[in-house]
Coordinates of C-alpha atoms in Angstrom, one line a residue:
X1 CA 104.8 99.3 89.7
X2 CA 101.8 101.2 87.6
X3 CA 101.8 102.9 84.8
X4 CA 99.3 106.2 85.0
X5 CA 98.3 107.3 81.6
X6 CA 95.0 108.0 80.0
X7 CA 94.4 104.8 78.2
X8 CA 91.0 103.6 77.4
X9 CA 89.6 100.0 78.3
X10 CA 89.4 99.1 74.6
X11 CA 93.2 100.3 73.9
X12 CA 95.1 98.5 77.0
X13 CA 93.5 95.0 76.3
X14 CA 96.1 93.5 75.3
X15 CA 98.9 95.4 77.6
X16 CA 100.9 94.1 80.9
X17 CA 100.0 97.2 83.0
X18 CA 96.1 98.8 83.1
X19 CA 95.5 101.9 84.4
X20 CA 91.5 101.9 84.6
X21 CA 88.9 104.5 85.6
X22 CA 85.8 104.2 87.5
X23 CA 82.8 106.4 88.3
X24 CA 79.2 106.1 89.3
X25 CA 78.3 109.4 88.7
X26 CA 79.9 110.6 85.2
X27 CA 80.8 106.7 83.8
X28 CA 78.9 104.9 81.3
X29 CA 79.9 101.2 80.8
X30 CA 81.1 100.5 77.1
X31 CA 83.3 98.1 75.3
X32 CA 86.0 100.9 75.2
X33 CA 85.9 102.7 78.6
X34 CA 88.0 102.9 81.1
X35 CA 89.8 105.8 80.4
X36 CA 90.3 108.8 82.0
X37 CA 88.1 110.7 80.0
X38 CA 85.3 108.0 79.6
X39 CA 85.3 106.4 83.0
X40 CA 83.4 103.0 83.3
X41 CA 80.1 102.7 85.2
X42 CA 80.6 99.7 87.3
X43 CA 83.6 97.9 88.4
X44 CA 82.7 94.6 87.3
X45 CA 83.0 95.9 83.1
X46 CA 86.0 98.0 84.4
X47 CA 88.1 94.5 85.5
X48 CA 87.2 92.2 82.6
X49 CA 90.4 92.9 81.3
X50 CA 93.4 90.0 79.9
X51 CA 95.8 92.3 82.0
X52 CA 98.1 90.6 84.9
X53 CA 98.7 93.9 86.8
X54 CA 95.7 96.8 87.5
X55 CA 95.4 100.2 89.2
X56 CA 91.9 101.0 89.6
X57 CA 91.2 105.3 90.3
X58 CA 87.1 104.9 91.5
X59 CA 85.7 108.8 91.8
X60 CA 83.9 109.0 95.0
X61 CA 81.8 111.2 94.3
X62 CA 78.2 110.7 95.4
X63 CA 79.2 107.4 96.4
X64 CA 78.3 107.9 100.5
X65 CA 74.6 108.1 99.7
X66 CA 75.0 105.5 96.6
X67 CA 78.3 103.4 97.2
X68 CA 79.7 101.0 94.4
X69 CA 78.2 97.5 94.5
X70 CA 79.5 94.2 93.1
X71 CA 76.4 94.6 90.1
X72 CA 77.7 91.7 87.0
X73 CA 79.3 89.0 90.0
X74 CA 77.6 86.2 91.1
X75 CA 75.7 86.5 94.2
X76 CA 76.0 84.0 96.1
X77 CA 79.6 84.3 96.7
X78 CA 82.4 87.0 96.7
X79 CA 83.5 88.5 94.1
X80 CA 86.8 86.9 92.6
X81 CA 89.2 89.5 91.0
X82 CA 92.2 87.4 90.0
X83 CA 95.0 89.7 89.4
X84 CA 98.8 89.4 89.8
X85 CA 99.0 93.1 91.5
X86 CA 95.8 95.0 91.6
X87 CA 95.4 98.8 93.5
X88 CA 92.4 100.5 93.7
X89 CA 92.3 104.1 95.0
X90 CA 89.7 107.0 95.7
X91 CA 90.2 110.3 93.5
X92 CA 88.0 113.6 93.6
X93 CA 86.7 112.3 97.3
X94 CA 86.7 108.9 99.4
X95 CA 85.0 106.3 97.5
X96 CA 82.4 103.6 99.5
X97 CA 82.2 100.2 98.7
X98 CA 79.3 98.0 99.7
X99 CA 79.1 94.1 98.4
X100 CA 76.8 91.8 100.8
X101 CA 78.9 89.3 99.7
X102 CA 82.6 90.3 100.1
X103 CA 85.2 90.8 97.2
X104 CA 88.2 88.0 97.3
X105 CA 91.0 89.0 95.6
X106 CA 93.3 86.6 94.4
X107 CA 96.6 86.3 92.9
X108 CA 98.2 83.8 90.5
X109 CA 101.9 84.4 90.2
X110 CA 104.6 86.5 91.4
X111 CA 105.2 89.2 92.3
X112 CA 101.7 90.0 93.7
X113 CA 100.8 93.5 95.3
X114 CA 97.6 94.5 96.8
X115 CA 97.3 98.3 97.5
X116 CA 93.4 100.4 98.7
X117 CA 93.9 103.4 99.3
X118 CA 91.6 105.7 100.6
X119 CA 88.7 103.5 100.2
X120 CA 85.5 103.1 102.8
X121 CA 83.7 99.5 102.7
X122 CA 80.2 99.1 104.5
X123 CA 79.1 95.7 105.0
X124 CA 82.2 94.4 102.8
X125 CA 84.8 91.9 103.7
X126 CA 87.6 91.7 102.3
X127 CA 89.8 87.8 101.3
X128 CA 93.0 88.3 99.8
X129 CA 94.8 85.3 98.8
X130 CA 98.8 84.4 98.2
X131 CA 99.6 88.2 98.3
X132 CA 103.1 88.6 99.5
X133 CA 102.5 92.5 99.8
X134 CA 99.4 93.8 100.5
X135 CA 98.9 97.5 101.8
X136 CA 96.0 99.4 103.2
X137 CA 96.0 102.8 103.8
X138 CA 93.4 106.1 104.7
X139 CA 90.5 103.2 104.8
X140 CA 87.7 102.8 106.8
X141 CA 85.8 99.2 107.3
X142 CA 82.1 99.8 109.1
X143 CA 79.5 97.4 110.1
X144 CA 80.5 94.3 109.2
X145 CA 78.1 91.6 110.9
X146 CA 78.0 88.8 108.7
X147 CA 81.6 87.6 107.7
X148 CA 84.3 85.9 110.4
X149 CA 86.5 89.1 109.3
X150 CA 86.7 92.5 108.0
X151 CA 90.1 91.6 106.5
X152 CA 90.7 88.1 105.8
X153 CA 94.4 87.2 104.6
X154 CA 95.8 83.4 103.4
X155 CA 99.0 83.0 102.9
X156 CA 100.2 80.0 101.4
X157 CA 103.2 80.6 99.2
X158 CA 105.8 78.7 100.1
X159 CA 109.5 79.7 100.9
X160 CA 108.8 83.3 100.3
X161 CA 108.5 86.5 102.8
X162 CA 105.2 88.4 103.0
X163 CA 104.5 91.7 104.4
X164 CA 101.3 93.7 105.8
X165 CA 101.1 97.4 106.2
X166 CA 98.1 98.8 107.5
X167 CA 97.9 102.8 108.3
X168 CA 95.9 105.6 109.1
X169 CA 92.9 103.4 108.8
X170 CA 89.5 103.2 111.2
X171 CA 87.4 99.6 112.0
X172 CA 84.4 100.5 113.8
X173 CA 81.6 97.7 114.6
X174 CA 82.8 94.4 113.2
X175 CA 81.3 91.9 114.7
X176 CA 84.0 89.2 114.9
X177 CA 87.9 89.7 113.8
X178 CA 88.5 92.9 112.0
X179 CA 92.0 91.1 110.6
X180 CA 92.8 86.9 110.2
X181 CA 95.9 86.5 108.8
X182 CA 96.1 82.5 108.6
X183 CA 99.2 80.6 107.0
X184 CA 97.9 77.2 105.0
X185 CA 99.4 74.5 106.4
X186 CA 101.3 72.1 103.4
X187 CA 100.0 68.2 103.2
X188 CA 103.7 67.1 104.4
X189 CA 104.5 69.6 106.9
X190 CA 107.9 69.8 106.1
X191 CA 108.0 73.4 104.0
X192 CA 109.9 75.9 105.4
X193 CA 108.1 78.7 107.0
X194 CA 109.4 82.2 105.9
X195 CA 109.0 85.9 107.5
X196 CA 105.7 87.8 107.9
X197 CA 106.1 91.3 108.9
X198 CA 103.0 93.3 110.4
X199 CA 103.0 97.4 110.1
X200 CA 100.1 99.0 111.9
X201 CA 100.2 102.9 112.2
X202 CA 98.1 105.5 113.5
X203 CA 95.3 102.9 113.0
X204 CA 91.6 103.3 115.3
X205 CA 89.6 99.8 116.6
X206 CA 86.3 101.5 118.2
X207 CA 83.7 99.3 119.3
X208 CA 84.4 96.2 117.5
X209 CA 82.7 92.6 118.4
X210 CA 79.2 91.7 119.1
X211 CA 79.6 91.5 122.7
X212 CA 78.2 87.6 122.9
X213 CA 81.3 87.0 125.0
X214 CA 82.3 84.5 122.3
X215 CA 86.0 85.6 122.3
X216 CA 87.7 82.2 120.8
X217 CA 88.9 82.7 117.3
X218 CA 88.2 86.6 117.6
X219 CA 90.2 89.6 117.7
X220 CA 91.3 92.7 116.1
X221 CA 94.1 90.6 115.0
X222 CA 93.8 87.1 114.9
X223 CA 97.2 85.7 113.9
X224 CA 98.1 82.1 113.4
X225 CA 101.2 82.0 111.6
X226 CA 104.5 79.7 112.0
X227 CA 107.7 81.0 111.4
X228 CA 109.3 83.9 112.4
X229 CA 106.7 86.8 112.7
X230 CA 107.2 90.4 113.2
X231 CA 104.7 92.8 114.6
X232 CA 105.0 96.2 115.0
X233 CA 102.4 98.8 116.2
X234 CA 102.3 102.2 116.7
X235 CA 99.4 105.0 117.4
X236 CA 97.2 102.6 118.1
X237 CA 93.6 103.6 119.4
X238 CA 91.8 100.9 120.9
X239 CA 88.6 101.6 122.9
X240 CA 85.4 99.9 124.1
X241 CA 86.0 97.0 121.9
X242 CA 84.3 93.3 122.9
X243 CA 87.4 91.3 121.2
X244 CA 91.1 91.8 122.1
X245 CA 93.6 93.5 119.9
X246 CA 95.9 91.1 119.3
X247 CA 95.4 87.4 119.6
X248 CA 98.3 85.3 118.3
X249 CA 97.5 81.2 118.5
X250 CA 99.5 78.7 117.7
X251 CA 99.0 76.4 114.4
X252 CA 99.8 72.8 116.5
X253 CA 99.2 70.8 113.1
X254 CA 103.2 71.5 112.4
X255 CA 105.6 69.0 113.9
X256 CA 109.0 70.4 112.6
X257 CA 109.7 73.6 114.8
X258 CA 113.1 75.9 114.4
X259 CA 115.0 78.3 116.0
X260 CA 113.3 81.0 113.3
X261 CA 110.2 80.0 115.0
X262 CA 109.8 83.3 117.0
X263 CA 107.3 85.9 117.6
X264 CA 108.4 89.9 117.7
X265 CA 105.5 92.5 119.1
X266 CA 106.2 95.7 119.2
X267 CA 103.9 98.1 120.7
X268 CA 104.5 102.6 120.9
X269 CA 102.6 105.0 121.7
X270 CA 99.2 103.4 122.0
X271 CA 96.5 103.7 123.9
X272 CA 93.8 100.8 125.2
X273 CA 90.7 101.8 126.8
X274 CA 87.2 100.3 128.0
X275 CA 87.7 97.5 126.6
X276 CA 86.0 94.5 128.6
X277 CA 83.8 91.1 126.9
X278 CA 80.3 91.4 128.0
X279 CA 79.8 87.8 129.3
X280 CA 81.0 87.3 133.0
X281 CA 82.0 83.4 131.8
X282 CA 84.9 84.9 129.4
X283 CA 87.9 86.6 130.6
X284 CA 88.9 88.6 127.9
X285 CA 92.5 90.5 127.6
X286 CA 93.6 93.0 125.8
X287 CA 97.0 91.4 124.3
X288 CA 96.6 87.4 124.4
X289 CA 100.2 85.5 122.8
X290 CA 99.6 81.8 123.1
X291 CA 102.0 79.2 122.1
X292 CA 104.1 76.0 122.8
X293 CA 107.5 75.8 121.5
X294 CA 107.9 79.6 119.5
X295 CA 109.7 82.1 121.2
X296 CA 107.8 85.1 121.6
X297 CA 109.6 88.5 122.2
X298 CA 107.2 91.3 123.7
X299 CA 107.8 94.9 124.1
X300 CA 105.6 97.8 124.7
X301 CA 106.7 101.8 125.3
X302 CA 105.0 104.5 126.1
X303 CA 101.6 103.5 125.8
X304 CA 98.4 103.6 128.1
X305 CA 96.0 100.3 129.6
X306 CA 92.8 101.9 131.3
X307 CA 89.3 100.8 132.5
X308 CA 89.9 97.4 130.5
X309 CA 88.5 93.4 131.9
X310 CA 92.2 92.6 132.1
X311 CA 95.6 93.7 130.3
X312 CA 98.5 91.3 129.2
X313 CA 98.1 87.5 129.0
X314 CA 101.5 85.3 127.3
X315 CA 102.0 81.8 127.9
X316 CA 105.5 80.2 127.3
X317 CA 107.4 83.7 126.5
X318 CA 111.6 84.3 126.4
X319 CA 111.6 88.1 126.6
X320 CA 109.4 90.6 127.5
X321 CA 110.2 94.5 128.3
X322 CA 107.5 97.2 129.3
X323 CA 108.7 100.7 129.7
X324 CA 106.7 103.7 130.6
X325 CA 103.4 102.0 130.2
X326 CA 100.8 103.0 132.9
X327 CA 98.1 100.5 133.6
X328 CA 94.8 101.8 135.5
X329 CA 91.6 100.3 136.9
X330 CA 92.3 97.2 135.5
X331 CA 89.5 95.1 136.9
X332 CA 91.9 91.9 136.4
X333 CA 95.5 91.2 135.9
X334 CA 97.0 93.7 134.1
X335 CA 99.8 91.3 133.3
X336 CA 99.7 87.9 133.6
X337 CA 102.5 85.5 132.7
X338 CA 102.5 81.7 132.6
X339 CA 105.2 79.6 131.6
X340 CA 104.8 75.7 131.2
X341 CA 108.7 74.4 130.4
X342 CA 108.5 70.5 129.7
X343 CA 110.6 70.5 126.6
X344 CA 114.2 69.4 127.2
X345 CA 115.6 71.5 124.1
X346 CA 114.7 74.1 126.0
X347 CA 118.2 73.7 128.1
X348 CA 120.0 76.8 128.4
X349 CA 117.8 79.4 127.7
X350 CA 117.7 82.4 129.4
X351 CA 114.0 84.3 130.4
X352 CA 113.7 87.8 131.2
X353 CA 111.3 90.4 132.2
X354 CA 111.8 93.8 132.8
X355 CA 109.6 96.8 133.4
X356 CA 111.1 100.0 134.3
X357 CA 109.3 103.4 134.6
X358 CA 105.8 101.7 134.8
X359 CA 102.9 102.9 136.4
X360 CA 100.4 100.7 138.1
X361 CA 96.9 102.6 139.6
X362 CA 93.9 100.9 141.2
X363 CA 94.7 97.5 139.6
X364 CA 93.5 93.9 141.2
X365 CA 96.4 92.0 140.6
X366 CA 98.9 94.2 139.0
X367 CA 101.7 91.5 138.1
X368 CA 101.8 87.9 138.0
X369 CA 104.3 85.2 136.8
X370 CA 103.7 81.8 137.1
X371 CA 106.4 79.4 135.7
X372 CA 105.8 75.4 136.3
X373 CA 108.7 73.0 134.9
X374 CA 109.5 69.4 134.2
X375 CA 112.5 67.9 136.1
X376 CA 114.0 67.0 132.5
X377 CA 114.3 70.7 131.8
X378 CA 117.7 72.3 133.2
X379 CA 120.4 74.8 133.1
X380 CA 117.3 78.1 132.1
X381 CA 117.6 81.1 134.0
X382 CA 114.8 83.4 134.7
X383 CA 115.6 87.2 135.1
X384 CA 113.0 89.5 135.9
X385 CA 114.0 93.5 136.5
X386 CA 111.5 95.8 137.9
X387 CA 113.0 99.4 138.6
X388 CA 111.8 102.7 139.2
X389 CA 108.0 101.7 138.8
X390 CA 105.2 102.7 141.1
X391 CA 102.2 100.5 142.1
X392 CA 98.9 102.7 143.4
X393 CA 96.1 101.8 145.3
X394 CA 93.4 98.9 144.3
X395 CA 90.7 98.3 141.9
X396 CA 87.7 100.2 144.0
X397 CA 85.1 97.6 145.9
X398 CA 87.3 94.7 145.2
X399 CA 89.6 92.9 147.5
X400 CA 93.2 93.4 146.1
X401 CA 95.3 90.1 145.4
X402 CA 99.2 91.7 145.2
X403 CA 101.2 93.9 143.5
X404 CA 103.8 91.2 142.3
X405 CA 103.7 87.7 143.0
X406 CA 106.1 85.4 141.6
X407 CA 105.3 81.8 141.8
X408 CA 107.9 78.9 140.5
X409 CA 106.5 75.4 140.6
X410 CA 108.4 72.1 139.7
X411 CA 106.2 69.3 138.5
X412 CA 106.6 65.3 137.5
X413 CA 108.7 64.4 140.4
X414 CA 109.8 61.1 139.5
X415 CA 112.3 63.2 137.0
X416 CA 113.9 64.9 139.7
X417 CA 116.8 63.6 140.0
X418 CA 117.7 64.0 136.6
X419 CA 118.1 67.6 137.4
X420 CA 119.6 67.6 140.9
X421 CA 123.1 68.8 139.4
X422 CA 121.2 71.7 137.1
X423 CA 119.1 73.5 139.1
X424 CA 117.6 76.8 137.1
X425 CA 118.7 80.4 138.9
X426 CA 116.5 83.2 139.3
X427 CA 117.0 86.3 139.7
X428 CA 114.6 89.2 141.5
X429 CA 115.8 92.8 141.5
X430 CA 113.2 95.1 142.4
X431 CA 114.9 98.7 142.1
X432 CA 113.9 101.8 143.3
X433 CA 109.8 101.0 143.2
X434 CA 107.0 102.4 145.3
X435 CA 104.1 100.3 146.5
X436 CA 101.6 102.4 148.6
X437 CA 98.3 102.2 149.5
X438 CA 97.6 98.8 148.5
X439 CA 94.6 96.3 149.7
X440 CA 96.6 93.0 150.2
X441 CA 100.4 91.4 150.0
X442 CA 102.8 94.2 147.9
X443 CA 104.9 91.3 147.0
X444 CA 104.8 87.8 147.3
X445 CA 107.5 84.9 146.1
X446 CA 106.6 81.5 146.5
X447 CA 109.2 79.0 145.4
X448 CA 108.0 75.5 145.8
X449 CA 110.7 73.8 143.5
X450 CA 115.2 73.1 143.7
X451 CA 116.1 75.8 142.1
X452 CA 118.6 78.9 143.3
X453 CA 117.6 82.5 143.4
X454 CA 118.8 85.5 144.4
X455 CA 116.3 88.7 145.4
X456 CA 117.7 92.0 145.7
X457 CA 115.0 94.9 147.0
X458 CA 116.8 98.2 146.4
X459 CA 115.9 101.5 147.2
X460 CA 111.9 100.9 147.6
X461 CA 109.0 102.5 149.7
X462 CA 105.8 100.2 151.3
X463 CA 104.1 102.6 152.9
X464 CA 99.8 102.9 153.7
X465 CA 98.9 99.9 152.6
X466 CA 95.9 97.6 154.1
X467 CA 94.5 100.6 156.2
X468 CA 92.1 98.9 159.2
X469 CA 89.6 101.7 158.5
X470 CA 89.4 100.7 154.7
X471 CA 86.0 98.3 155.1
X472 CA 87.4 97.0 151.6
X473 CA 90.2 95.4 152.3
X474 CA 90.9 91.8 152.6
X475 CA 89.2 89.8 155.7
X476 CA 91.6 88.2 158.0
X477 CA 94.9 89.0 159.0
X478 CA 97.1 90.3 155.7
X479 CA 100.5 90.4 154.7
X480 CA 102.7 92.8 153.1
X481 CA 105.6 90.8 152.5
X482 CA 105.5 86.9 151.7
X483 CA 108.4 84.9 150.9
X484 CA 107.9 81.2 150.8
X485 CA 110.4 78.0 149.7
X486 CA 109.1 75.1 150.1
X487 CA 111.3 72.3 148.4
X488 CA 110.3 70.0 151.6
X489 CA 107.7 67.8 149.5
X490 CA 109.6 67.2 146.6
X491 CA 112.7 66.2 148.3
X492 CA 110.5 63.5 150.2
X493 CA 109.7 62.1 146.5
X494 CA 113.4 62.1 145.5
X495 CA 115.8 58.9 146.0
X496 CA 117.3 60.5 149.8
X497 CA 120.7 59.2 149.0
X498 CA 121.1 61.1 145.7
X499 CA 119.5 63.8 147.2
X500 CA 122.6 63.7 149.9
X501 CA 125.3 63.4 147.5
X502 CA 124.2 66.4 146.2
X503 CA 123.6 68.0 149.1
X504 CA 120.3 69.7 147.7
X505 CA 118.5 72.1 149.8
X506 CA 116.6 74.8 148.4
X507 CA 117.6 77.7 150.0
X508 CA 121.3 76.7 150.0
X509 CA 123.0 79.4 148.3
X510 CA 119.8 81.6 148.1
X511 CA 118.6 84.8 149.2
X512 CA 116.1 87.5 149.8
X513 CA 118.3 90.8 150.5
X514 CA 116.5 94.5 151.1
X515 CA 118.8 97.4 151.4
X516 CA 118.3 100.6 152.0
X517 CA 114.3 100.3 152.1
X518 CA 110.9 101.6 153.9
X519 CA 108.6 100.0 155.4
X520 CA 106.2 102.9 156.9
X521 CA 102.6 103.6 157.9
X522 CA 101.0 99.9 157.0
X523 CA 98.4 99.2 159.5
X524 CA 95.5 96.3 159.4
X525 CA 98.1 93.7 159.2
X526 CA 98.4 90.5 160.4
X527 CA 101.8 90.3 160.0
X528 CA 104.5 92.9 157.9
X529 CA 106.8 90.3 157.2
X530 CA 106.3 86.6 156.7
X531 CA 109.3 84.5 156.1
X532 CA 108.9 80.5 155.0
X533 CA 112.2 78.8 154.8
X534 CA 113.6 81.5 153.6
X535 CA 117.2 83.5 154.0
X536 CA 116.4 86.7 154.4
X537 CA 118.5 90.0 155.4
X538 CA 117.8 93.7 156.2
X539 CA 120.1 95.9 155.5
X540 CA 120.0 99.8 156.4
X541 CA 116.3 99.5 156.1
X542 CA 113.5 101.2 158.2
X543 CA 110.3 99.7 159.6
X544 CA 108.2 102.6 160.9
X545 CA 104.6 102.9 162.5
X546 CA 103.2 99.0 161.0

């Protein structure tokens, strides 16, 4: 994309491609430097060049005790390098960057290209606008208290696919976002959203945000973006940061939605620790995915939740699949799932959640789904797939709420009988999973709507949970198991003939099934086993010393 040569400022005036040189210790600015040979002093001489397309070498030398500043651009605002590709790497050693007022690159036309390499900036923030490729590699962004982001992306291009790579770089103490990416919204709303692919490697996030609490529009990645998006992180080191890592909101000024609208996270071989916000008021979460009507695809391997306020929190999701992740001492929920379905496009759609090979230690509420629909909304399934998981113990001094509890609510009951012939099926399997030593209900179902399920407990061990000489565990009488359908209330709403013709009843072909399962050593209780309205069957199972 560059041409490298030794061409001096004077001599490449004129040219397409600029291959410029930069350094504080052996430049001296002149109407001809920039080559190799007589590197420019300053960068603002260096880029007052006619040329569309730059690469920038800056010699770091001395630069850590005396970094480049933005000397020759206005103060008062960023400095504005309008370029149609620009790169700017270190040579000799890692070059430090400090302008008080930021730097805003910008590009005109297509194609545009953004490339640091190797670059450290203190106190700088970064805007980069209508780049459809921007990379950032081997940088380092420090102490950046005064700007809304360390990184601060706009993409506005219409019709047109944009990528961000971001490796083997380090953000340490920025007071608010460390990256924004924000697609401008069109007068009309009716452009066509394109792609936007995320590639974070190997990158660190150490003791970011101010700790004020103030989590809102903050986060180590602060996304708001319609279309289809694509994020994929692996390496990741996030630790006793005051912001989440990912925080993906929904822009609700667009009115025309597609089936492209969709949201891909992909997270390997991470690790998240002591991270927690610092005011009580705020509940802060690690990975926070909020939307509407986008589908949003989530899946995380092989990577490690510990000591943090609270893990996982999606609203309105389609699929979501954790494998090998341990969770530990998560003082809240480690994942928490809500799903609000009042959309009647949303007709035959399948939901699914599955987490196999999971470890859950000393968590308060380890996993929790919620899902509330409109009577208008029919023919979904939910799926959810736990196997061969193990949930540990309970968050130390704190009363512990469950292990999993699986709550399915159906609202506006005057549309009920619009959906007495559709009723959504959900399906349970927990698979070869041991809950043990546990301060409150291992697993809990409450379904309080029409619809049909099916839970299958396979294989599984609850054994020396709510111990009576544990002066921690919950007051009052407990419960290990809880299954509750309660369809009673709604059907008094509903018009009682209909309701006959359709001879609803909400456990009518439903079920709660364990098989070949354990039940040993759970003392304190005030019942092992409490059953609502419920079907439910033992089969080859034990119940041993409760």
């Amino acid at each position: 994309m560059f041409a490298v040569g030794n061409v001096g400022r004077g001599q490449h005036k004129e040219s397409l491609v600029s291959t410029i040189y930069v350094s504080l210790a052996n430049g001296q600015d002149s109407n001809s430097c920039g080559g190799k040979s007589n590197p420019c002093k300053t960068l603002h001489l260096a880029l007052n060049t006619s040329s569309r397309d730059v690469h920038v070498y800056m010699d770091g030398h001395g630069t850590r005790k005396q970094p480049y500043q933005c000397q020759g651009f206005p103060r008062d605002r960023p400095a504005e390098l309008l370029f149609r590709s620009i790169a700017l790497e270190s040579i000799n050693e890692e070059a430090f960057i400090s302008c008080l007022s930021g730097v805003h690159f910008k590009s005109p036309g297509l194609p545009s290209r953004l490339l640091l390499t190797n670059l450290t900036f203190s106190n700088t923030a970064l805007e980069m606008d209508n780049f459809l490729f921007i990379s950032v590699v081997n940088c380092k962004f420090l102490n950046n208290t005064k700007n809304p982001a360390a990184i601060q992306v706009h993409l506005s291009k219409e019709n047109q696919n944009s990528s961000i790579s971001i490796k083997e770089t380090f953000f340490r103490h920025i007071k608010q976002s460390c990256i924004r990416i924000h697609k401008r919204m069109h007068a009309s709303f009716n452009m066509t959203f394109p792609q936007l692919k995320i590639l974070v490697s190997n990158t660190q996030f150490d003791a970011n945000g101010n700790g004020d609490g103030l989590i809102g529009k903050r986060a180590a990645f602060y996304v708001t973006f319609n279309g289809h998006t694509h994020i994929h992180c692996e390496g990741i080191k996030f630790v006793k940061n005051h912001i989440p890592f990912l925080s993906f909101q929904q822009n609700t000024s667009r009115k025309n939605y597609r089936k492209e609208d969709s949201i891909s996270v992909f997270i390997r071989n991470s690790i998240f620790d002591q991270n927690h916000s610092l005011n009580p008021n705020f509940k802060m979460f690690v990975i926070v995915i909020n939307t509407k009507k986008q589908r949003v695809h989530l899946s995380i391997r092989n990577t490690i939740l510990t000591t943090n306020e609270n893990g996982i929190k999606l609203t309105d999701f389609e699929r979501l699949s954790f494998n090998n992740v341990t969770f530990h001492l998560t003082n809240g929920y480690s994942i928490e799932l809500q799903h609000d379905k009042q959309q009647p496009t949303l007709r035959k759609r399948v939901i699914s959640v599955a987490i196999k090979q999971c470890s859950f230690e000393n968590n308060f509420e380890s996993f929790s789904l919620k899902m509330r629909y409109s009577g208008q909304v029919s023919n979904w399934m939910l799926n959810v797939l736990i196997q061969k998981t193990n949930f540990y113990g309970s968050y130390p001094n704190k009363n512990f709420a469950a292990a999993i509890r699986i709550i399915l609510l159906q609202n506006k009951e005057k549309a009920l009988s619009q959906s007495l012939l559709h009723k959504p099926k959900i399906s349970v399997i927990i698979k070869e999973v041991k809950i043990r030593e546990i301060l409150g209900t291992a697993l809990s179902l409450h379904f309080k709507s029409l619809s049909k399920y099916d839970v299958q407990v396979k294989r599984c061990l609850f054994s020396h949970s709510n111990n009576a000489e544990n002066k921690h565990r919950e007051s009052g009488p407990t419960v290990l198991l809880n299954f509750v359908a309660d369809s009673s209330t709604l059907l008094k709403k509903t018009n009682k003939k209909r309701a006959q013709s359709h001879n609803i009843n909400s456990t009518k072909n439903s079920r709660v099934v364990f098989s070949n399962t354990k039940l040993e050593n759970n003392t304190g209780l005030g019942s092992v086993v409490l059953i609502n309205n419920t079907d439910v069957t033992f089969v080859n199972s034990r119940f041993y010393e409760n």
